[in-house]
């Protein structure tokens, strides 16, 4: 694809938002301000179907409408310089989101439910065509808006830009859309260069954006992708361990073909080497080789290698560019994204570290072929967690495609890993430093999970296995607190079991788990912030879980 | 001062900018948009003087006008909710800048010289009162605008908000002013809480803003200021060394009076303990005491303690809040501001570190009483450097107040240290991570200075002494390259000499200095980026300095 073509692909604005957010009115004004074409997707659908949306819903049901909607969206992507106003539900299907992300910039018009209700009501009075909003003709429209909006909220947050329209006139909102687009249109060009069917997400951070690519057999594209993201660099320092050394060699070849010298630092495998001692060896190696600020540190390995290499990159000469090529499913799902880097101290895991974002993450799903069933299951636990906390659709697809995933069928595996990774990337983009109460949701199952790992000396349960048990503990707490129903708990259990994950931790000392929970570094002033499910796909935090309920839950888990 | 009063003080906007930038027109519209009072300072001056500005300049000269201008500015500060348009030259006097910073928000209207020229010319045609712009009636007005603007540019950058007006209508520019003000008005409330005559600067960083206080005897206010900036925290870990332990005890008392538990970690004094070994001891101490993310790390000491404590704060539990109470003049001037934290490796100084911003810096000038003349001189070197690279006025005041400074007379010393510190703070705010070519200017004298330190094993020259010699080296290079005249070189030499600083490094091996320069971590692909003076108060960077000129310069310095 030529550069000009790529760029043009990115000059579209997709206006999303709930019904009543003003997508059509605002989109039309924004198009005029930019001198672009305006496209009303609902109108296009009606034209194509030769009937009104209301009739479509009545006669053929929502799925029919959604199919036409996706078709018309795909058709719109063939053109350039358009403002496309979409229907309120378009973002729910991840394929539509992917299409819009790749074809332009998604702008979401946001408003409080009360505002939306007032607007829709006013329109209904003024405009006889308001009957084209079938979803809102329920008895208690405001309550319905509230609940539908809450369920779609996560999908809406995938927008590049969110404009809060409550206190804005349509003209002001359109100005905001245009301004916002102008602000990000420069970075759009960079993003266009990253575009590929493998692109799972772009993580937005205060230190700049970076792409996460997930694909089958893409390790050999590493060299060119380093040049795309980091730019011309003379030298790369590859960190790896003895188990995945052959993959590091593949990375090295790819870099050298791209004209980048690459040296390999092999650390002994295993968490017990994620120490300051290994870090010092790495510093010594880098200083011996006269590593400079402009050189790259690359991790080729699992979470241990990535954490340590990232910490070295964050601290050597006050920071070197860093890239991750995770080689375990767990690392692809979790450690490689989000910039948490660390090493352990005798007194606790990850006690020394930093937030330090990579410049790219490249996950070659093909390398997972060599992993054991247990290691794979450990990774699936985190992937399933993403569905449980934020995306019920993803969970349903895990269910449907279980066999293909367990067999690591290239296309399905790459696609679902990509979708799950995108959730983590989105969460990190919205709460880079875990200060806004969003990123903490990723800790679902981790409070108990970490404690089980610590209580068993980190050599009995793999991380994902412990998290699986932890998620069952959290589900029990949510059940007892009336947040989750028994059916949902069973659904979670079935899902985890079918991916080969444990649901209990028979024989582990409950006292030891409790003690480990108390010394967790996330504990603030002694109180634990629990992540619980308020329904599948909807995580919340609570710090009012009584110690007795925790004790009782742990006893259940430990009883098996 | 009550909270309400403080807040109201911050609800003023001061519009600054060069003649022709549209201050009056834009200010008037902005006032209307906000529903505030509009004040045209030039008009106020004319009213007070009973004559036109043109006549004032003609009859009494510029100083007379400037005095009246400062008076009227001070008078305006007694009121609230005003947009005040100022004269183009008001920012040159640092006292005016300080008044405006404390009384509201400075907004600078920026435009290219060509735009300014076109506007002034058009106004002159349309408006007979344009004769009120006396400075512009030179023969070649555009060239004059260009040169005057270049000289004032640093003063203009002190604004909180800069609006580029070249392509904006007055209405659009006013909108930008109002929007910008709205965006920062929340943080203004925080800033109001930090306000005090000791406030030297607020450093703006991607991780939030922080105050730098410089005052005589303010160590005992530490506790309350920690609460103002960090908020309620239960525990502080004070890092100090054996030489300044008594000051750490004072800090501890102040914290304990404010209700914050404070523990002291005493490291052995001296750069040779700024190592990973000491860092590990500190980690162990913190983990033993169960330090949490919400606790504070405080450095009470010189640059060594601050660098090490900052690195520990940056990396323990992925980052704890950090505060600096520097106890040497050098640390007040330099290391405590800007977030560079680091420890040394056997192979090089500061090879391991991070950019990690403190939450507050509190410099008690009174504690300098205990320092030796040599240590003080080492600090003055950096202070003088700030004047040399960016602020000729400051340099002139150093000259005038030399005796008071050398005697450490409380008021003068605190004031000039505050002004010099403000320059560093401003530079860091504009280029947090040394990526924009601004912060690098602070390295004036450091390329050779660092190399002299390294070549002499860090035990012959204090840092500021080596930098003083390095600045003389850079001055010689600038002289040879035709950037600096002999008179300016002499002025720099006189200034440094009069503060007890060395100008040469007799007997140091030129080969050793050259070797050390080659292994500096800032070297990129082998080429050195020199910071040179293009006149006093105006630093530039050059990478076209031939090795022979460097060699010749070093030989001169080493010959004594």
Short mmCIF file of C-alpha atoms in Angstrom, two decimals, chain A residues 150-525:
data_model
loop_
_atom_site.label_atom_id
_atom_site.label_comp_id
_atom_site.label_asym_id
_atom_site.label_seq_id
_atom_site.Cartn_x
_atom_site.Cartn_y
_atom_site.Cartn_z
CA UNK A 150 -24.06 1.38 30.87
CA UNK A 151 -23.82 -1.87 28.96
CA UNK A 152 -22.35 -0.18 25.88
CA UNK A 153 -20.04 2.16 27.74
CA UNK A 154 -16.94 0.04 27.27
CA UNK A 155 -17.50 -0.16 23.53
CA UNK A 156 -17.85 3.62 23.34
CA UNK A 157 -14.54 4.16 25.09
CA UNK A 158 -12.76 2.72 22.05
CA UNK A 159 -13.08 6.17 20.44
CA UNK A 160 -9.92 8.21 19.87
CA UNK A 161 -11.72 11.32 21.01
CA UNK A 162 -14.67 11.77 23.34
CA UNK A 163 -16.62 15.05 23.25
CA UNK A 164 -18.89 15.77 26.21
CA UNK A 165 -21.86 17.51 24.66
CA UNK A 166 -24.09 18.18 27.67
CA UNK A 167 -23.41 21.89 27.77
CA UNK A 168 -22.55 22.46 24.12
CA UNK A 169 -24.61 23.68 21.22
CA UNK A 170 -24.37 21.50 18.07
CA UNK A 171 -22.06 24.14 16.55
CA UNK A 172 -19.77 24.07 19.59
CA UNK A 173 -19.74 20.29 19.61
CA UNK A 174 -18.85 20.25 15.92
CA UNK A 175 -16.02 22.71 16.60
CA UNK A 176 -14.71 20.36 19.28
CA UNK A 177 -14.85 17.44 16.88
CA UNK A 178 -12.92 19.33 14.23
CA UNK A 179 -10.37 20.70 16.67
CA UNK A 180 -9.84 17.31 18.26
CA UNK A 181 -9.44 15.73 14.88
CA UNK A 182 -6.91 18.34 13.87
CA UNK A 183 -4.96 17.70 17.04
CA UNK A 184 -4.70 14.01 16.40
CA UNK A 185 -4.51 13.99 12.62
CA UNK A 186 -0.74 14.25 12.74
CA UNK A 187 -0.46 11.15 14.82
CA UNK A 188 -2.89 9.48 12.44
CA UNK A 189 -0.17 9.45 9.84
CA UNK A 190 2.12 7.56 12.20
CA UNK A 191 -0.67 5.17 12.98
CA UNK A 192 -1.33 4.61 9.32
CA UNK A 193 2.24 3.38 9.01
CA UNK A 194 1.56 0.86 11.80
CA UNK A 195 -1.62 -0.35 10.21
CA UNK A 196 -1.75 -4.02 9.31
CA UNK A 197 -4.25 -6.83 9.81
CA UNK A 198 -2.05 -7.84 12.78
CA UNK A 199 -2.56 -4.55 14.61
CA UNK A 200 -4.40 -5.44 17.81
CA UNK A 201 -4.35 -1.98 19.35
CA UNK A 202 -2.53 1.29 19.72
CA UNK A 203 -1.76 2.02 23.35
CA UNK A 204 -1.93 5.71 24.20
CA UNK A 205 0.40 6.88 26.95
CA UNK A 206 1.86 10.11 28.24
CA UNK A 207 5.17 9.05 26.73
CA UNK A 208 3.65 8.53 23.28
CA UNK A 209 1.55 5.90 21.52
CA UNK A 210 2.70 2.45 20.55
CA UNK A 211 1.34 -0.40 18.45
CA UNK A 212 0.65 -3.92 19.63
CA UNK A 213 0.82 -6.43 16.80
CA UNK A 214 -0.50 -9.94 17.22
CA UNK A 215 -0.13 -12.36 14.33
CA UNK A 216 0.89 -15.82 13.26
CA UNK A 217 4.54 -16.12 12.22
CA UNK A 218 5.34 -12.40 12.42
CA UNK A 219 8.62 -12.67 14.36
CA UNK A 220 10.48 -12.34 11.08
CA UNK A 221 8.92 -8.92 10.47
CA UNK A 222 10.49 -7.57 13.67
CA UNK A 223 13.33 -5.69 11.99
CA UNK A 224 11.11 -3.64 9.69
CA UNK A 225 8.64 -2.93 12.49
CA UNK A 226 11.40 -1.67 14.75
CA UNK A 227 12.34 0.78 12.02
CA UNK A 228 8.68 1.81 11.66
CA UNK A 229 8.32 2.56 15.36
CA UNK A 230 11.68 3.34 16.89
CA UNK A 231 13.19 4.73 13.72
CA UNK A 232 16.70 4.13 12.50
CA UNK A 233 18.75 2.73 15.34
CA UNK A 234 22.21 1.32 15.02
CA UNK A 235 22.09 -1.27 17.76
CA UNK A 236 19.68 -3.49 19.67
CA UNK A 237 20.35 -5.35 22.92
CA UNK A 238 18.19 -8.47 23.04
CA UNK A 239 17.33 -9.90 26.45
CA UNK A 240 16.26 -13.52 26.50
CA UNK A 241 16.61 -16.69 28.54
CA UNK A 242 18.08 -20.10 27.80
CA UNK A 243 14.68 -21.64 26.99
CA UNK A 244 13.74 -19.28 24.20
CA UNK A 245 17.20 -18.52 22.90
CA UNK A 246 16.31 -19.86 19.45
CA UNK A 247 13.52 -17.27 19.20
CA UNK A 248 15.96 -14.56 20.18
CA UNK A 249 18.16 -15.74 17.33
CA UNK A 250 15.23 -15.35 14.94
CA UNK A 251 14.67 -11.83 16.23
CA UNK A 252 18.37 -11.13 15.81
CA UNK A 253 18.30 -12.29 12.18
CA UNK A 254 15.32 -10.14 11.40
CA UNK A 255 17.03 -7.10 12.95
CA UNK A 256 20.27 -7.75 11.14
CA UNK A 257 18.48 -8.10 7.80
CA UNK A 258 17.03 -4.65 8.54
CA UNK A 259 20.55 -3.35 9.10
CA UNK A 260 20.49 -3.21 12.90
CA UNK A 261 23.30 -4.80 14.89
CA UNK A 262 21.86 -7.04 17.64
CA UNK A 263 23.56 -8.50 20.68
CA UNK A 264 22.02 -11.12 22.94
CA UNK A 265 22.05 -11.20 26.75
CA UNK A 266 20.99 -14.64 27.99
CA UNK A 267 19.71 -14.75 31.53
CA UNK A 268 18.99 -17.94 33.42
CA UNK A 269 15.30 -18.84 33.12
CA UNK A 270 12.86 -18.44 35.98
CA UNK A 271 11.41 -15.89 38.36
CA UNK A 272 14.17 -16.50 40.92
CA UNK A 273 16.59 -14.76 38.58
CA UNK A 274 14.42 -11.64 38.25
CA UNK A 275 16.68 -9.91 40.74
CA UNK A 276 18.86 -6.86 41.16
CA UNK A 277 21.83 -9.19 40.77
CA UNK A 278 20.81 -10.02 37.19
CA UNK A 279 20.07 -6.32 36.62
CA UNK A 280 23.61 -5.45 37.64
CA UNK A 281 25.02 -8.01 35.25
CA UNK A 282 22.91 -6.43 32.53
CA UNK A 283 24.09 -2.90 33.39
CA UNK A 284 27.65 -4.11 33.27
CA UNK A 285 27.08 -5.78 29.91
CA UNK A 286 25.47 -2.61 28.48
CA UNK A 287 28.18 -0.30 29.78
CA UNK A 288 30.86 -2.66 28.49
CA UNK A 289 29.24 -2.46 25.05
CA UNK A 290 28.86 1.32 25.38
CA UNK A 291 25.10 1.25 24.96
CA UNK A 292 23.66 4.70 24.22
CA UNK A 293 20.32 6.40 24.80
CA UNK A 294 19.37 5.98 21.16
CA UNK A 295 19.90 2.21 21.13
CA UNK A 296 17.10 -0.26 21.67
CA UNK A 297 16.48 -2.84 24.38
CA UNK A 298 14.35 -5.76 23.17
CA UNK A 299 12.88 -8.50 25.28
CA UNK A 300 12.33 -11.90 23.66
CA UNK A 301 10.81 -14.10 26.32
CA UNK A 302 8.08 -14.47 28.88
CA UNK A 303 7.05 -12.11 31.63
CA UNK A 304 10.23 -12.57 33.66
CA UNK A 305 12.52 -11.57 30.81
CA UNK A 306 10.20 -8.71 29.82
CA UNK A 307 9.95 -7.33 33.34
CA UNK A 308 13.69 -7.41 33.88
CA UNK A 309 14.65 -6.12 30.44
CA UNK A 310 12.08 -3.34 30.82
CA UNK A 311 13.49 -2.31 34.16
CA UNK A 312 16.99 -2.21 32.71
CA UNK A 313 15.74 -0.16 29.73
CA UNK A 314 13.91 2.22 32.08
CA UNK A 315 16.97 2.89 34.20
CA UNK A 316 20.08 2.56 32.06
CA UNK A 317 21.30 6.03 30.95
CA UNK A 318 17.94 7.29 32.36
CA UNK A 319 15.98 5.37 29.78
CA UNK A 320 16.51 3.58 26.46
CA UNK A 321 13.80 2.76 23.92
CA UNK A 322 12.27 -0.60 24.71
CA UNK A 323 10.41 -3.24 22.71
CA UNK A 324 8.66 -6.43 23.70
CA UNK A 325 8.42 -9.68 21.76
CA UNK A 326 6.60 -11.89 24.27
CA UNK A 327 6.96 -15.62 23.74
CA UNK A 328 4.36 -16.97 26.17
CA UNK A 329 0.61 -16.53 25.94
CA UNK A 330 0.59 -15.10 29.44
CA UNK A 331 3.15 -12.44 28.55
CA UNK A 332 1.27 -11.58 25.35
CA UNK A 333 -1.94 -11.11 27.32
CA UNK A 334 -0.55 -9.31 30.25
CA UNK A 335 3.02 -8.36 31.08
CA UNK A 336 4.04 -7.10 27.64
CA UNK A 337 1.39 -4.38 27.56
CA UNK A 338 1.05 -1.51 29.95
CA UNK A 339 4.60 -0.62 30.89
CA UNK A 340 4.85 -2.29 34.27
CA UNK A 341 8.45 -3.36 34.63
CA UNK A 342 10.04 -4.71 37.77
CA UNK A 343 12.35 -7.07 39.59
CA UNK A 344 11.84 -8.91 42.87
CA UNK A 345 13.37 -8.31 46.29
CA UNK A 346 13.83 -11.06 48.86
CA UNK A 347 10.90 -9.55 50.72
CA UNK A 348 8.46 -9.40 47.84
CA UNK A 349 7.78 -9.74 44.14
CA UNK A 350 8.03 -6.71 41.86
CA UNK A 351 8.95 -4.45 44.77
CA UNK A 352 11.43 -2.56 42.60
CA UNK A 353 10.25 -1.25 39.27
CA UNK A 354 8.75 1.53 37.21
CA UNK A 355 6.07 2.41 34.73
CA UNK A 356 7.96 2.41 31.46
CA UNK A 357 6.17 2.02 28.16
CA UNK A 358 7.59 0.01 25.27
CA UNK A 359 7.77 1.47 21.77
CA UNK A 360 6.22 -1.61 20.23
CA UNK A 361 4.91 -5.00 21.20
CA UNK A 362 5.11 -7.81 18.69
CA UNK A 363 3.41 -11.08 19.60
CA UNK A 364 4.04 -13.96 17.25
CA UNK A 365 1.29 -16.42 18.08
CA UNK A 366 3.11 -19.10 16.09
CA UNK A 367 5.81 -19.41 18.75
CA UNK A 368 3.20 -20.65 21.22
CA UNK A 369 3.25 -24.06 19.47
CA UNK A 370 6.09 -25.07 21.73
CA UNK A 371 4.29 -24.36 25.01
CA UNK A 372 2.86 -27.01 27.32
CA UNK A 373 -0.89 -27.29 27.86
CA UNK A 374 -0.44 -25.92 31.39
CA UNK A 375 1.45 -22.86 30.22
CA UNK A 376 -1.19 -22.20 27.58
CA UNK A 377 -3.99 -22.55 30.11
CA UNK A 378 -2.21 -20.03 32.32
CA UNK A 379 -2.38 -17.53 29.48
CA UNK A 380 -5.99 -18.30 28.63
CA UNK A 381 -6.89 -17.44 32.21
CA UNK A 382 -5.90 -13.80 31.64
CA UNK A 383 -7.61 -13.75 28.25
CA UNK A 384 -10.83 -15.05 29.76
CA UNK A 385 -10.47 -12.51 32.56
CA UNK A 386 -10.60 -9.67 30.00
CA UNK A 387 -13.93 -10.98 28.78
CA UNK A 388 -15.27 -11.48 32.28
CA UNK A 389 -14.50 -7.95 33.41
CA UNK A 390 -15.33 -5.97 30.30
CA UNK A 391 -16.58 -7.84 27.26
CA UNK A 392 -19.25 -10.48 27.39
CA UNK A 393 -19.12 -10.87 23.60
CA UNK A 394 -15.51 -11.90 23.76
CA UNK A 395 -16.37 -14.47 26.38
CA UNK A 396 -19.10 -15.89 24.19
CA UNK A 397 -16.63 -16.22 21.33
CA UNK A 398 -14.16 -18.00 23.59
CA UNK A 399 -16.94 -20.43 24.30
CA UNK A 400 -17.83 -20.92 20.65
CA UNK A 401 -14.26 -21.29 19.44
CA UNK A 402 -12.88 -23.28 22.34
CA UNK A 403 -11.72 -26.23 20.24
CA UNK A 404 -9.96 -24.09 17.69
CA UNK A 405 -8.24 -22.18 20.49
CA UNK A 406 -7.15 -25.27 22.37
CA UNK A 407 -5.75 -26.67 19.12
CA UNK A 408 -4.07 -23.30 18.49
CA UNK A 409 -5.63 -23.06 15.07
CA UNK A 410 -3.69 -20.11 13.53
CA UNK A 411 -6.49 -17.84 12.38
CA UNK A 412 -8.89 -18.21 15.31
CA UNK A 413 -6.14 -18.14 17.90
CA UNK A 414 -4.52 -15.01 16.48
CA UNK A 415 -7.88 -13.25 16.17
CA UNK A 416 -9.12 -13.96 19.67
CA UNK A 417 -5.76 -13.23 21.27
CA UNK A 418 -5.76 -9.98 19.34
CA UNK A 419 -9.21 -9.05 20.66
CA UNK A 420 -8.36 -9.92 24.21
CA UNK A 421 -5.08 -8.01 24.02
CA UNK A 422 -7.01 -5.01 22.68
CA UNK A 423 -9.02 -4.88 25.89
CA UNK A 424 -5.92 -4.66 28.03
CA UNK A 425 -4.48 -2.03 25.67
CA UNK A 426 -7.63 0.06 25.90
CA UNK A 427 -7.69 -0.12 29.68
CA UNK A 428 -4.04 0.88 29.92
CA UNK A 429 -4.61 3.77 27.51
CA UNK A 430 -7.32 5.12 29.74
CA UNK A 431 -5.46 4.69 33.03
CA UNK A 432 -1.77 4.52 32.38
CA UNK A 433 -0.60 4.67 35.99
CA UNK A 434 -3.38 2.85 37.74
CA UNK A 435 -4.66 6.01 39.36
CA UNK A 436 -8.16 6.34 37.90
CA UNK A 437 -9.76 3.15 39.10
CA UNK A 438 -9.98 1.66 35.60
CA UNK A 439 -6.74 -0.27 35.33
CA UNK A 440 -7.35 -1.79 38.72
CA UNK A 441 -10.15 -3.84 37.11
CA UNK A 442 -7.44 -5.94 35.46
CA UNK A 443 -6.65 -7.20 38.95
CA UNK A 444 -9.78 -9.34 38.91
CA UNK A 445 -8.78 -12.61 40.58
CA UNK A 446 -5.36 -11.26 41.45
CA UNK A 447 -5.82 -10.36 45.11
CA UNK A 448 -6.31 -13.98 46.05
CA UNK A 449 -4.29 -15.23 43.07
CA UNK A 450 -1.10 -13.39 44.06
CA UNK A 451 -1.55 -14.52 47.64
CA UNK A 452 -1.88 -18.15 46.59
CA UNK A 453 1.31 -17.85 44.55
CA UNK A 454 3.15 -16.29 47.49
CA UNK A 455 1.77 -18.77 49.99
CA UNK A 456 2.99 -21.66 47.86
CA UNK A 457 6.43 -20.23 47.18
CA UNK A 458 5.70 -19.55 43.50
CA UNK A 459 6.43 -23.12 42.52
CA UNK A 460 3.06 -24.87 42.71
CA UNK A 461 0.69 -22.75 40.65
CA UNK A 462 1.42 -20.97 37.42
CA UNK A 463 0.29 -17.34 37.51
CA UNK A 464 -2.83 -17.90 35.40
CA UNK A 465 -3.77 -20.95 37.43
CA UNK A 466 -3.62 -18.97 40.65
CA UNK A 467 -5.62 -16.18 39.04
CA UNK A 468 -8.22 -18.72 37.93
CA UNK A 469 -8.63 -19.86 41.53
CA UNK A 470 -8.64 -16.21 42.59
CA UNK A 471 -11.41 -15.40 40.14
CA UNK A 472 -13.51 -18.21 41.61
CA UNK A 473 -12.86 -16.70 45.05
CA UNK A 474 -13.92 -13.27 43.85
CA UNK A 475 -17.00 -14.80 42.23
CA UNK A 476 -17.96 -16.39 45.53
CA UNK A 477 -17.58 -13.05 47.29
CA UNK A 478 -19.70 -11.35 44.61
CA UNK A 479 -22.31 -14.08 44.95
CA UNK A 480 -22.49 -13.67 48.72
CA UNK A 481 -22.74 -9.91 48.35
CA UNK A 482 -25.60 -10.27 45.90
CA UNK A 483 -23.70 -8.81 42.93
CA UNK A 484 -23.50 -11.96 40.85
CA UNK A 485 -26.09 -14.70 40.42
CA UNK A 486 -25.32 -18.40 40.77
CA UNK A 487 -25.76 -18.96 37.06
CA UNK A 488 -23.04 -16.44 36.19
CA UNK A 489 -20.69 -17.99 38.73
CA UNK A 490 -21.32 -21.36 37.10
CA UNK A 491 -20.69 -19.87 33.66
CA UNK A 492 -17.33 -18.53 34.79
CA UNK A 493 -16.45 -21.87 36.38
CA UNK A 494 -17.37 -23.81 33.23
CA UNK A 495 -15.32 -21.54 31.07
CA UNK A 496 -12.21 -21.78 33.24
CA UNK A 497 -12.57 -25.55 33.67
CA UNK A 498 -12.96 -26.11 29.95
CA UNK A 499 -9.66 -24.34 29.34
CA UNK A 500 -7.95 -26.69 31.77
CA UNK A 501 -7.73 -24.27 34.68
CA UNK A 502 -8.10 -25.13 38.38
CA UNK A 503 -11.02 -23.72 40.38
CA UNK A 504 -9.71 -24.51 43.85
CA UNK A 505 -6.40 -24.70 45.67
CA UNK A 506 -6.76 -27.79 47.74
CA UNK A 507 -4.47 -28.06 50.69
CA UNK A 508 -2.98 -24.56 50.58
CA UNK A 509 -2.83 -22.97 54.04
CA UNK A 510 -5.55 -20.39 54.49
CA UNK A 511 -3.46 -18.59 57.09
CA UNK A 512 -0.58 -18.30 54.64
CA UNK A 513 -2.87 -16.88 51.95
CA UNK A 514 -4.26 -14.32 54.38
CA UNK A 515 -0.80 -13.32 55.52
CA UNK A 516 0.33 -12.86 51.91
CA UNK A 517 -2.71 -10.71 51.17
CA UNK A 518 -1.81 -8.41 54.02
CA UNK A 519 1.68 -7.73 52.67
CA UNK A 520 0.57 -7.07 49.08
CA UNK A 521 2.08 -3.79 47.89
CA UNK A 522 -1.26 -2.58 46.59
CA UNK A 523 -2.71 -2.60 50.06
CA UNK A 524 -3.34 0.99 51.07
CA UNK A 525 -3.62 1.75 54.75
#
